[in-house]
XYZ file of C-alpha atoms in Angstrom:
339
model
C -16.895 -25.192 63.641
C -19.778 -26.801 63.754
C -21.195 -28.640 60.663
C -24.100 -26.404 59.807
C -21.963 -23.562 59.568
C -18.834 -25.276 57.016
C -22.263 -26.495 55.032
C -23.244 -22.475 54.748
C -20.259 -21.643 53.462
C -20.018 -24.228 50.682
C -23.538 -23.427 49.708
C -22.755 -20.231 49.650
C -19.364 -20.487 48.277
C -21.411 -22.651 45.859
C -23.732 -20.285 44.719
C -21.179 -17.386 44.519
C -19.635 -20.020 42.025
C -22.548 -20.386 39.877
C -23.295 -16.880 40.417
C -20.063 -15.848 38.686
C -20.527 -18.137 35.358
C -24.280 -16.709 34.861
C -22.411 -13.490 34.575
C -20.280 -15.455 32.421
C -22.581 -15.709 30.073
C -24.908 -13.166 30.195
C -21.548 -10.585 29.019
C -20.924 -13.053 26.007
C -23.358 -12.833 23.511
C -24.866 -14.796 20.560
C -22.555 -12.462 17.361
C -20.976 -13.711 14.192
C -18.251 -11.283 13.516
C -16.620 -11.130 10.617
C -13.017 -11.333 9.278
C -10.919 -10.221 6.317
C -7.639 -11.020 5.044
C -5.750 -9.717 2.043
C -4.737 -13.034 1.660
C -4.973 -16.310 -0.146
C -5.983 -19.650 2.531
C -3.175 -21.609 2.576
C -1.398 -18.173 3.497
C 0.504 -17.883 6.991
C -1.832 -14.871 7.873
C -5.359 -16.138 6.843
C -4.290 -19.557 8.555
C -3.609 -16.816 12.200
C -7.539 -16.074 11.209
C -8.255 -19.229 10.874
C -7.253 -20.861 14.088
C -8.127 -16.910 15.388
C -11.908 -18.063 14.471
C -11.195 -21.562 16.268
C -10.016 -20.520 19.398
C -12.782 -17.557 19.804
C -15.355 -20.425 19.160
C -13.492 -22.831 21.765
C -13.689 -19.926 24.809
C -16.970 -18.997 24.405
C -18.136 -21.916 24.265
C -19.870 -21.517 19.930
C -21.397 -18.172 21.071
C -19.194 -15.985 20.246
C -18.641 -16.742 15.998
C -16.071 -15.405 13.474
C -16.234 -16.753 9.930
C -12.841 -15.386 7.923
C -12.794 -14.008 4.446
C -9.104 -15.246 2.598
C -7.655 -12.791 -0.289
C -9.575 -10.196 -0.167
C -13.305 -11.645 -0.403
C -14.606 -8.326 1.552
C -12.771 -5.978 -0.505
C -9.559 -4.239 -1.595
C -7.268 -3.330 1.899
C -8.459 0.357 1.552
C -12.187 -0.593 1.490
C -11.845 -2.988 4.142
C -9.988 -0.670 6.124
C -12.846 1.798 5.864
C -15.153 -0.154 6.442
C -14.435 -1.053 9.713
C -14.035 2.623 10.668
C -17.094 3.496 9.452
C -18.459 -0.354 11.028
C -19.871 -2.086 8.486
C -16.656 -4.621 9.094
C -16.416 -6.185 12.089
C -12.073 -7.674 12.043
C -9.672 -7.308 9.033
C -5.805 -7.888 9.115
C -4.742 -5.208 6.562
C -0.694 -4.164 5.376
C 1.198 -1.285 7.678
C 1.690 -0.090 4.532
C -2.293 0.092 4.208
C -2.309 1.188 8.038
C 0.332 4.277 7.440
C -2.542 5.761 5.590
C -4.601 5.927 8.909
C -1.849 6.549 11.594
C 2.000 7.644 9.489
C 3.605 6.136 12.379
C 2.977 2.890 11.512
C 5.306 3.919 8.193
C 8.484 3.258 10.973
C 7.899 -0.643 10.203
C 8.995 -0.326 7.163
C 12.441 1.494 7.618
C 14.956 -0.451 6.400
C 17.233 -2.481 8.486
C 15.401 -2.445 12.039
C 16.296 -6.041 12.566
C 18.052 -9.259 11.936
C 16.434 -12.535 13.143
C 12.827 -13.457 14.485
C 13.411 -12.854 17.709
C 14.465 -8.744 17.799
C 11.343 -9.037 15.903
C 8.709 -10.603 18.088
C 10.769 -8.175 21.524
C 10.391 -4.722 19.123
C 7.052 -5.811 18.316
C 5.673 -7.105 21.583
C 7.204 -4.480 23.339
C 6.987 -0.530 23.913
C 7.550 -0.043 20.771
C 4.912 -2.406 19.787
C 2.386 -0.585 22.074
C 2.542 2.745 21.509
C 2.127 2.473 17.677
C -1.416 0.610 18.760
C -1.643 3.305 21.686
C -2.893 5.049 18.262
C -5.007 3.924 16.722
C -8.910 4.103 18.916
C -8.756 7.884 17.925
C -9.054 7.055 14.293
C -11.877 4.414 14.479
C -10.004 0.968 15.367
C -8.539 -1.130 17.718
C -5.384 -2.675 17.682
C -4.608 -6.416 18.935
C -2.131 -8.237 18.426
C 0.546 -7.952 15.173
C 1.106 -9.926 13.384
C 4.475 -11.969 11.567
C 4.703 -11.049 7.266
C 8.339 -11.410 7.701
C 11.484 -10.568 6.177
C 11.420 -9.089 2.759
C 14.208 -10.480 0.486
C 15.138 -9.293 -3.558
C 14.631 -11.420 -6.331
C 15.936 -10.943 -10.094
C 16.166 -11.600 -13.592
C 19.776 -10.627 -13.977
C 22.468 -11.684 -11.374
C 22.462 -12.539 -7.866
C 22.757 -9.732 -4.738
C 25.528 -10.286 -2.942
C 26.923 -7.099 -2.252
C 25.711 -3.223 -2.648
C 26.970 -3.360 -5.541
C 24.529 -5.631 -7.084
C 21.273 -3.864 -6.780
C 23.349 -0.859 -9.279
C 20.693 -0.237 -11.387
C 18.223 -3.016 -11.388
C 14.675 -2.074 -11.859
C 12.271 -3.184 -8.683
C 9.222 -3.088 -8.144
C 8.461 -1.910 -4.603
C 5.436 -1.030 -2.540
C 3.339 2.828 -2.548
C 5.678 3.866 0.488
C 7.747 6.717 -0.016
C 10.102 5.298 2.172
C 10.431 1.792 0.216
C 11.229 4.847 -3.199
C 14.060 6.127 -1.168
C 15.603 3.472 0.266
C 15.977 1.985 -2.741
C 17.463 5.056 -4.178
C 19.940 5.183 -1.950
C 20.911 1.376 -2.535
C 20.920 3.547 -6.419
C 18.243 0.294 -7.730
C 15.155 2.190 -10.143
C 12.103 1.737 -7.455
C 9.297 1.200 -9.813
C 5.942 1.632 -6.903
C 3.575 -1.032 -8.420
C 0.105 -3.030 -7.222
C 1.467 -6.132 -7.184
C -1.030 -7.463 -9.211
C 0.791 -6.059 -12.235
C 4.294 -7.403 -11.318
C 3.766 -10.755 -12.279
C 3.358 -9.038 -16.326
C 6.125 -6.580 -15.415
C 8.738 -9.196 -14.688
C 7.710 -11.914 -17.630
C 7.785 -8.396 -20.240
C 10.878 -7.415 -18.277
C 9.642 -4.292 -18.128
C 10.818 -4.763 -14.047
C 14.534 -6.424 -13.905
C 13.286 -7.257 -10.020
C 11.120 -6.688 -6.799
C 11.096 -7.781 -2.963
C 8.612 -9.299 -1.147
C 8.773 -12.199 1.162
C 9.848 -16.067 -0.461
C 6.292 -16.828 0.398
C 5.122 -14.306 -1.616
C 7.756 -15.236 -4.114
C 6.271 -19.096 -3.939
C 2.540 -18.263 -4.203
C 2.960 -16.281 -7.027
C 5.019 -18.238 -9.047
C 7.533 -15.634 -9.211
C 10.177 -18.372 -10.048
C 8.867 -18.679 -13.202
C 10.197 -15.247 -14.448
C 12.990 -14.636 -11.723
C 15.963 -16.168 -12.095
C 17.637 -14.842 -8.090
C 16.686 -14.838 -4.851
C 18.908 -13.122 -2.731
C 18.094 -12.778 1.212
C 18.710 -9.404 1.911
C 16.497 -9.118 4.793
C 16.172 -5.555 3.883
C 12.660 -4.946 5.831
C 10.255 -7.155 8.340
C 6.445 -6.662 7.129
C 3.692 -7.185 9.995
C 0.424 -6.900 9.962
C -2.221 -5.936 12.260
C -5.070 -7.398 13.341
C -7.843 -4.965 13.952
C -11.095 -4.492 15.217
C -14.250 -1.637 14.580
C -14.596 0.645 17.450
C -17.643 1.248 16.726
C -17.630 -2.694 17.583
C -15.385 -2.423 19.723
C -17.552 0.113 21.818
C -20.944 -2.722 22.006
C -18.970 -5.158 23.478
C -18.961 -6.337 27.406
C -16.066 -6.535 29.719
C -16.065 -10.797 28.930
C -15.706 -9.935 24.970
C -12.995 -7.634 24.448
C -10.969 -9.829 26.779
C -12.422 -13.306 24.756
C -10.842 -11.763 21.217
C -7.902 -9.748 23.065
C -6.295 -12.816 24.310
C -6.905 -14.914 21.013
C -5.679 -12.856 19.243
C -2.593 -13.016 20.472
C -2.562 -16.799 21.147
C -3.395 -17.201 17.276
C -0.474 -14.237 17.366
C 1.991 -17.078 18.193
C 0.606 -19.928 15.671
C 0.711 -17.884 12.831
C 4.142 -16.313 14.260
C 5.715 -20.396 14.026
C 3.123 -21.305 10.960
C 4.673 -18.188 9.470
C 8.646 -19.228 10.076
C 7.896 -23.025 9.085
C 7.174 -21.785 5.448
C 9.481 -19.405 4.728
C 11.913 -21.787 5.250
C 10.238 -25.050 3.278
C 9.711 -21.679 0.907
C 13.190 -21.371 0.691
C 13.411 -25.134 -0.756
C 10.347 -24.898 -2.688
C 12.080 -22.113 -4.845
C 15.090 -24.011 -5.160
C 13.174 -26.637 -6.360
C 11.613 -24.523 -8.849
C 15.224 -23.296 -9.750
C 15.260 -20.779 -8.386
C 19.078 -19.791 -7.281
C 19.091 -18.602 -3.630
C 22.185 -16.988 -2.033
C 22.482 -15.958 0.992
C 23.782 -12.226 1.825
C 26.821 -11.171 3.708
C 26.130 -10.075 7.462
C 28.500 -7.059 6.655
C 27.618 -6.587 3.368
C 23.556 -6.068 4.472
C 25.634 -3.709 7.346
C 27.053 -1.530 4.151
C 23.301 -1.715 2.612
C 21.652 -0.388 5.751
C 25.054 2.246 6.253
C 24.255 2.947 2.694
C 19.923 3.813 3.628
C 20.815 5.216 7.188
C 20.680 8.359 5.100
C 16.654 7.934 5.103
C 15.824 6.748 8.161
C 17.447 10.007 9.211
C 15.193 12.123 7.207
C 11.987 10.097 8.034
C 12.503 9.292 11.736
C 13.341 13.445 12.194
C 9.694 14.676 10.763
C 8.238 12.174 13.522
C 7.292 12.937 17.405
C 10.990 13.246 19.188
C 10.159 10.870 22.021
C 8.520 8.698 20.048
C 11.836 8.228 18.018
C 13.478 8.462 21.493
C 11.661 4.848 22.262
C 12.141 3.382 19.272
C 15.895 4.444 18.989
C 15.636 2.837 22.491
C 13.642 -0.408 21.721
C 17.022 -1.560 18.708
C 19.075 -1.048 21.194
C 17.314 -3.131 23.830
C 17.610 -5.840 20.841
C 20.108 -5.206 19.186
C 22.405 -8.304 20.576
C 18.880 -11.179 20.564
C 20.184 -13.902 18.210
């Protein structure tokens, strides 16, 4: 091959690379998006959003900017969710409790005792079942980019340690405004009281309530150690939040912009889960230091609790698409021995 041919090929290759780079640059416009979260700026969900902002800026060379608004700065949860559907807001990271009002299948994530470990949670959420839930969002005006962690939920109370199934009996416990959570705690012989979280501290302080259930991070950030003596690791449910984009915005984005946001949400997901787990461990130490008594609930007692709530799970599953229920059951079998 002649020197002329080599030179010509090199020039053509360089030109092709420049054209590709130019096309990618054209594919990403100067935009500023807004992402809202429901929790304070130092919570792992908001830290995940902040990491997402950084990743998007780095991947786009600063062209695509995202501004994060923690602690419901953009409005209440349902308001932000509606704003996404209407195309008024760009991005939001809501809980599945509110999202279930739009796509009822997300209620399946409220079922009790689905998972025991973080590794199981990741396998379920990132596998076919989690993807099947995300696939139901676009027809409702939403696009789901990733599932982030809120963590295992545990019971705190002011009366006694929860060591056995029977210790839950008669406890007046605040639960999320979810029919599944109400039925689960009725099955555990507790007295569930659905209530917005903003009212919980006062109700616990006045002894109108004995107990509440949440990740221990929430108990720490809300200073529930001031009004609750005992925390017990029931691990009765696993909470997640979903990174959403307005479909009206998504449809206007180029393929490059979509790919960039998707990749950033997944990269931030891995960071967010790591931070969530580190902070959950630290929250346990901090609650102990603040005077709470924390006890581990044995695997045998958690199994008794699971069996007590199995009729609730069976009843809920009967009201969903059999194909989706089969997928959930097969996935639970697949992850059963992941530690």
